mmCIF file of C-alpha atoms in Angstrom:
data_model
loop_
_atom_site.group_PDB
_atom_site.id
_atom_site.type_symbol
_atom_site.label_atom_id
_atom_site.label_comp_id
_atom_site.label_asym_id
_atom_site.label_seq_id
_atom_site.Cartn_x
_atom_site.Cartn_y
_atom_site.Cartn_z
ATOM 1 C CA UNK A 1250 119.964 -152.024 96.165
ATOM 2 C CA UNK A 1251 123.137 -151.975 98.300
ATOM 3 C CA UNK A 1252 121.726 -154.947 100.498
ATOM 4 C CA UNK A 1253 124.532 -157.688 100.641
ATOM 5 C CA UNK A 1254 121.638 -160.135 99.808
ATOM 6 C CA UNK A 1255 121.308 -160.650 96.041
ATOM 7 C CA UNK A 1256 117.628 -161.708 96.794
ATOM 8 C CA UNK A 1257 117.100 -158.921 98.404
ATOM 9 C CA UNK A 1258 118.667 -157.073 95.503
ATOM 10 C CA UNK A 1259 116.932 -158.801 92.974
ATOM 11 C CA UNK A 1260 113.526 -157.934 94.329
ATOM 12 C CA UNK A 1261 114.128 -154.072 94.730
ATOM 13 C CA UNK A 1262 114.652 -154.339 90.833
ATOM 14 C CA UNK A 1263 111.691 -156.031 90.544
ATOM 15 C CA UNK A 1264 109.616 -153.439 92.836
ATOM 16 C CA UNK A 1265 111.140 -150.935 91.471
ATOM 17 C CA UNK A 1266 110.247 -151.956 87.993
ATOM 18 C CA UNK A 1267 106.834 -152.689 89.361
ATOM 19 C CA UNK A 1268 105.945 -149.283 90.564
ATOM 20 C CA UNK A 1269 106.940 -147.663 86.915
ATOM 21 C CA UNK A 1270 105.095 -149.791 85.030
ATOM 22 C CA UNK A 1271 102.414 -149.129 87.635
ATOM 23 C CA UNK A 1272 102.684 -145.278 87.436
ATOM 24 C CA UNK A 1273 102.589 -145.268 83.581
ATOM 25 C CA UNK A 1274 106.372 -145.321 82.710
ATOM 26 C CA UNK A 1275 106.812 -148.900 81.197
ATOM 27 C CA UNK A 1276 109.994 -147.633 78.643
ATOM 28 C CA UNK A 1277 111.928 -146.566 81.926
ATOM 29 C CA UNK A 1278 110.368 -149.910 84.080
ATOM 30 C CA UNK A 1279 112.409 -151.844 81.135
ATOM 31 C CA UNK A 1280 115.320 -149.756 81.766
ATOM 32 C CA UNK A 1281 114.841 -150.506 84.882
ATOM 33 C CA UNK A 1282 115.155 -154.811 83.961
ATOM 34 C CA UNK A 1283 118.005 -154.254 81.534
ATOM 35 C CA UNK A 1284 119.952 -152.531 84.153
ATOM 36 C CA UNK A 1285 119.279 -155.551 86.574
ATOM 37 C CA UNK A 1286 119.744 -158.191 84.299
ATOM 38 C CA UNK A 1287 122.885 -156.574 83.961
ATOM 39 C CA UNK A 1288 123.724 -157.530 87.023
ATOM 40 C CA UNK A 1289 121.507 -160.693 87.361
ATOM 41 C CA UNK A 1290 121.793 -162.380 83.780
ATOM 42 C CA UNK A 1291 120.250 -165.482 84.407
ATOM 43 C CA UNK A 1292 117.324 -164.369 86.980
ATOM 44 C CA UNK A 1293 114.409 -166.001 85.224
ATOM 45 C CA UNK A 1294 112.177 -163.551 87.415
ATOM 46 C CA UNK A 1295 113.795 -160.388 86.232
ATOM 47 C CA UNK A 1296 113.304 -161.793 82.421
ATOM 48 C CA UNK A 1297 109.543 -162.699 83.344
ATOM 49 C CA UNK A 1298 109.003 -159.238 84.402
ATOM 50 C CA UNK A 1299 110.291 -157.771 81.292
ATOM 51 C CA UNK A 1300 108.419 -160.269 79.144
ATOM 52 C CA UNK A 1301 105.260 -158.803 80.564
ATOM 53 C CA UNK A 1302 106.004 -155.598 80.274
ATOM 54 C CA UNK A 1303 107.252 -155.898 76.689
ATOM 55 C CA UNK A 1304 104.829 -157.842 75.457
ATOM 56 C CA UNK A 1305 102.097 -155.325 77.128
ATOM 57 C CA UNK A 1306 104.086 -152.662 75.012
ATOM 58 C CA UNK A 1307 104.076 -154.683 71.843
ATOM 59 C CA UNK A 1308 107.377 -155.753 71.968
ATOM 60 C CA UNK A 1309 106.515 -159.505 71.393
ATOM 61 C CA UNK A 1310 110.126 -160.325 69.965
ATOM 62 C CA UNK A 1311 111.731 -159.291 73.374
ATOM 63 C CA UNK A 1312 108.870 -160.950 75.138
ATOM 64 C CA UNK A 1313 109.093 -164.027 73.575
ATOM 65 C CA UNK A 1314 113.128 -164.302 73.844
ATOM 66 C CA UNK A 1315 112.730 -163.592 77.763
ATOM 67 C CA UNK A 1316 109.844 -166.411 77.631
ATOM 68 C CA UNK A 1317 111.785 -168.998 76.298
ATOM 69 C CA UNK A 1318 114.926 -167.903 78.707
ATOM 70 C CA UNK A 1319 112.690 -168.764 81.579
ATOM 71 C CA UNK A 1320 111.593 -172.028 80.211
ATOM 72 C CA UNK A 1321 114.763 -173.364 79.171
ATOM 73 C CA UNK A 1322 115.810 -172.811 83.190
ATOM 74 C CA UNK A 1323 112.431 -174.344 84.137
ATOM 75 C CA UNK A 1324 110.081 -175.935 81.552
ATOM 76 C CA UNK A 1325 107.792 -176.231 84.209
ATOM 77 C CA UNK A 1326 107.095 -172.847 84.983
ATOM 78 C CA UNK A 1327 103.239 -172.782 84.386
ATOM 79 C CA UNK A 1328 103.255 -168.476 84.377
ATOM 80 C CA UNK A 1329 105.970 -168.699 81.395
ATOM 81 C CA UNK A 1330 104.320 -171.309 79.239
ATOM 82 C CA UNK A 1331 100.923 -169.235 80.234
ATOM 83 C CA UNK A 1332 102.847 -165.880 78.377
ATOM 84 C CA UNK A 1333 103.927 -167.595 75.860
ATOM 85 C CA UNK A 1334 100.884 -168.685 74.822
ATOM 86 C CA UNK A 1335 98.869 -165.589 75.501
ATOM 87 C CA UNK A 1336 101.931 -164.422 72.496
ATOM 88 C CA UNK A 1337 100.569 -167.178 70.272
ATOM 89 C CA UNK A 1338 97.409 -166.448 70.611
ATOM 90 C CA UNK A 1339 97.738 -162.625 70.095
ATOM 91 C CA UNK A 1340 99.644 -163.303 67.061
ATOM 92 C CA UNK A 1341 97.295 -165.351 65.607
ATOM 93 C CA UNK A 1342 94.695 -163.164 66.135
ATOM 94 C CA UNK A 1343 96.172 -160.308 64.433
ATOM 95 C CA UNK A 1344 96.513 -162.638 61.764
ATOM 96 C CA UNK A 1345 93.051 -163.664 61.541
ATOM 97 C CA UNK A 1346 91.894 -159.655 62.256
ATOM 98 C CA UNK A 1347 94.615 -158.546 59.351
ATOM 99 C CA UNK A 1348 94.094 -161.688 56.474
ATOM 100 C CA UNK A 1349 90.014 -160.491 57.170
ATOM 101 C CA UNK A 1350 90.816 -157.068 56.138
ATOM 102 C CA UNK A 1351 92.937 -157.920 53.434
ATOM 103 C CA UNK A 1352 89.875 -160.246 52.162
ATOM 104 C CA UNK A 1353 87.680 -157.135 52.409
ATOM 105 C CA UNK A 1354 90.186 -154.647 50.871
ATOM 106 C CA UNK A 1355 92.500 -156.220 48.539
ATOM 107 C CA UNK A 1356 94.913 -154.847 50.410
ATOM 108 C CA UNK A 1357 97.799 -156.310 52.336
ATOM 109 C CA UNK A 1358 98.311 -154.130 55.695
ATOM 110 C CA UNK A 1359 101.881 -153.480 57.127
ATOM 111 C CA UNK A 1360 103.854 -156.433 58.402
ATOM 112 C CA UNK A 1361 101.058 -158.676 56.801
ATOM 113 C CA UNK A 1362 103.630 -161.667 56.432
ATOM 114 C CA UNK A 1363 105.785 -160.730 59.207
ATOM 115 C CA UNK A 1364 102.925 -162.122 61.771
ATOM 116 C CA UNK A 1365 102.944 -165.434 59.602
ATOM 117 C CA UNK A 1366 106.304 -165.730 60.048
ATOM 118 C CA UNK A 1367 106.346 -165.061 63.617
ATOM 119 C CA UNK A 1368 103.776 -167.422 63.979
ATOM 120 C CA UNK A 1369 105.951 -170.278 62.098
ATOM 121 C CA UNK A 1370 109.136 -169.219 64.037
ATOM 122 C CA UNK A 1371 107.277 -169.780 67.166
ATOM 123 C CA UNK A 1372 106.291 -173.541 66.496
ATOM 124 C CA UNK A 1373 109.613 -174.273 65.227
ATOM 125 C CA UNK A 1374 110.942 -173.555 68.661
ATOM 126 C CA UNK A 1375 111.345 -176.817 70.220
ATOM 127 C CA UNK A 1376 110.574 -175.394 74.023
ATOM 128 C CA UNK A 1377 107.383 -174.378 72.390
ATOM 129 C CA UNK A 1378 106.670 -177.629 70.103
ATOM 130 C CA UNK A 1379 108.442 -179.976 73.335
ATOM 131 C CA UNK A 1380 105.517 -179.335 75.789
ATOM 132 C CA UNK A 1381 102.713 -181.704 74.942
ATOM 133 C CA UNK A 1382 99.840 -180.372 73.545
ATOM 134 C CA UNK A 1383 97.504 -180.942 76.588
ATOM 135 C CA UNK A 1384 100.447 -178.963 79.012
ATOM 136 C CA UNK A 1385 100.306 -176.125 76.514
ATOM 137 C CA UNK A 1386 96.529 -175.971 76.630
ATOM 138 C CA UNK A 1387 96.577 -176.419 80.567
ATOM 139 C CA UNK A 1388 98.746 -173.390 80.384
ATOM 140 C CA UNK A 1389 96.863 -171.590 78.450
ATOM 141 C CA UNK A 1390 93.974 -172.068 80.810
ATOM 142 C CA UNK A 1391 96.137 -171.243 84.045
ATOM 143 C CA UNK A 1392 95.047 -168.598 86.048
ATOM 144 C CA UNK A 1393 91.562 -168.313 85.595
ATOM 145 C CA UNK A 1394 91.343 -167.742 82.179
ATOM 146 C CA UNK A 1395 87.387 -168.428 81.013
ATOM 147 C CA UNK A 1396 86.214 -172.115 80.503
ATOM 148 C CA UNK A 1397 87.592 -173.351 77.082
ATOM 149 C CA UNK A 1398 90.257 -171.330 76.336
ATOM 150 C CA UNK A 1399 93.103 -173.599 76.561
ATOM 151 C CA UNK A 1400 91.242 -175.370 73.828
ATOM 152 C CA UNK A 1401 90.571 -172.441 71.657
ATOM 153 C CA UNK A 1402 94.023 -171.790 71.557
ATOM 154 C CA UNK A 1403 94.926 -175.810 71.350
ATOM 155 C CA UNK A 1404 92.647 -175.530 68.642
ATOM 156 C CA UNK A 1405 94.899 -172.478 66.580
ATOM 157 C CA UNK A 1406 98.016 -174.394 67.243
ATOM 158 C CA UNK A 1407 96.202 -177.682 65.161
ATOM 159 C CA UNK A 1408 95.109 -175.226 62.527
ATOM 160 C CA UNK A 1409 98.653 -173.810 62.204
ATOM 161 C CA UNK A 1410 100.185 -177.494 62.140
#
């Protein structure tokens, strides 16, 4: 990290981060991200690293702030929109898996609402609701994700509307 190349720089963080999360320390790989974005702010890679690795921890909040970061540097970036709607589509089906419960219970689980509000927060973010609804699909679909599910999760975003 004492390279006078900030590329250079920027992707030790990066492999460094890599090999944590990799070896089964993701809370010290994020260290790891917060520490470089420290001294990279606006490194949409460093943020899309961290967005993975959050959202893999649960962290969606943190995933989904680095998400939108990257887009609003490149609303283009196919990988970003991809996360971001891999985070849609989780939260919606915790929502579906949690209101089914609740049908069968009576009972409202923990953060019951919370996930509808996400959910609503989400589609009221205009780099979210600004991408076409065929380009969000696409990029649901990138990266050989099985046939059709760019239009399941099309499909949720109608349902939410």
């Amino acid at each position: 990290r004492t390279q006078p190349d900030d590329t250079v720089i920027e992707q030790a963080w990066l492999t460094e981060a890599q090999i944590l999360q990799q070896a089964g320390q993701p809370d010290t790989a994020i260290e790891v991200l917060h520490t470089a974005l420290g001294q990279f702010p606006q490194s949409a890679s460093l943020r899309y690293a961290r967005a993975l690795i959050s959202a893999e921890q649960g962290n969606i909040e943190q995933a989904e702030a680095d998400l939108v970061y990257v887009l609003n540097q490149n609303a283009e970036n196919a990988a970003a929109l991809n996360a971001l709607g891999y985070t849609l589509v989780e939260k919606l089906q915790t929502v579906s898996t949690k209101y089914r419960k609740q049908q069968e219970t009576g009972n409202f689980a923990k953060n019951f609402l919370r996930h509808y509000y996400d959910i609503y927060c989400l589609l009221e973010q205009a780099e979210v609701t600004s991408v076409p609804r065929s380009r969000r699909a696409a990029a649901l679909a990138y990266d050989g994700d099985p046939p059709g599910a760019g239009q399941q999760a099309s499909r949720g975003v109608q349902l939410l509307r």
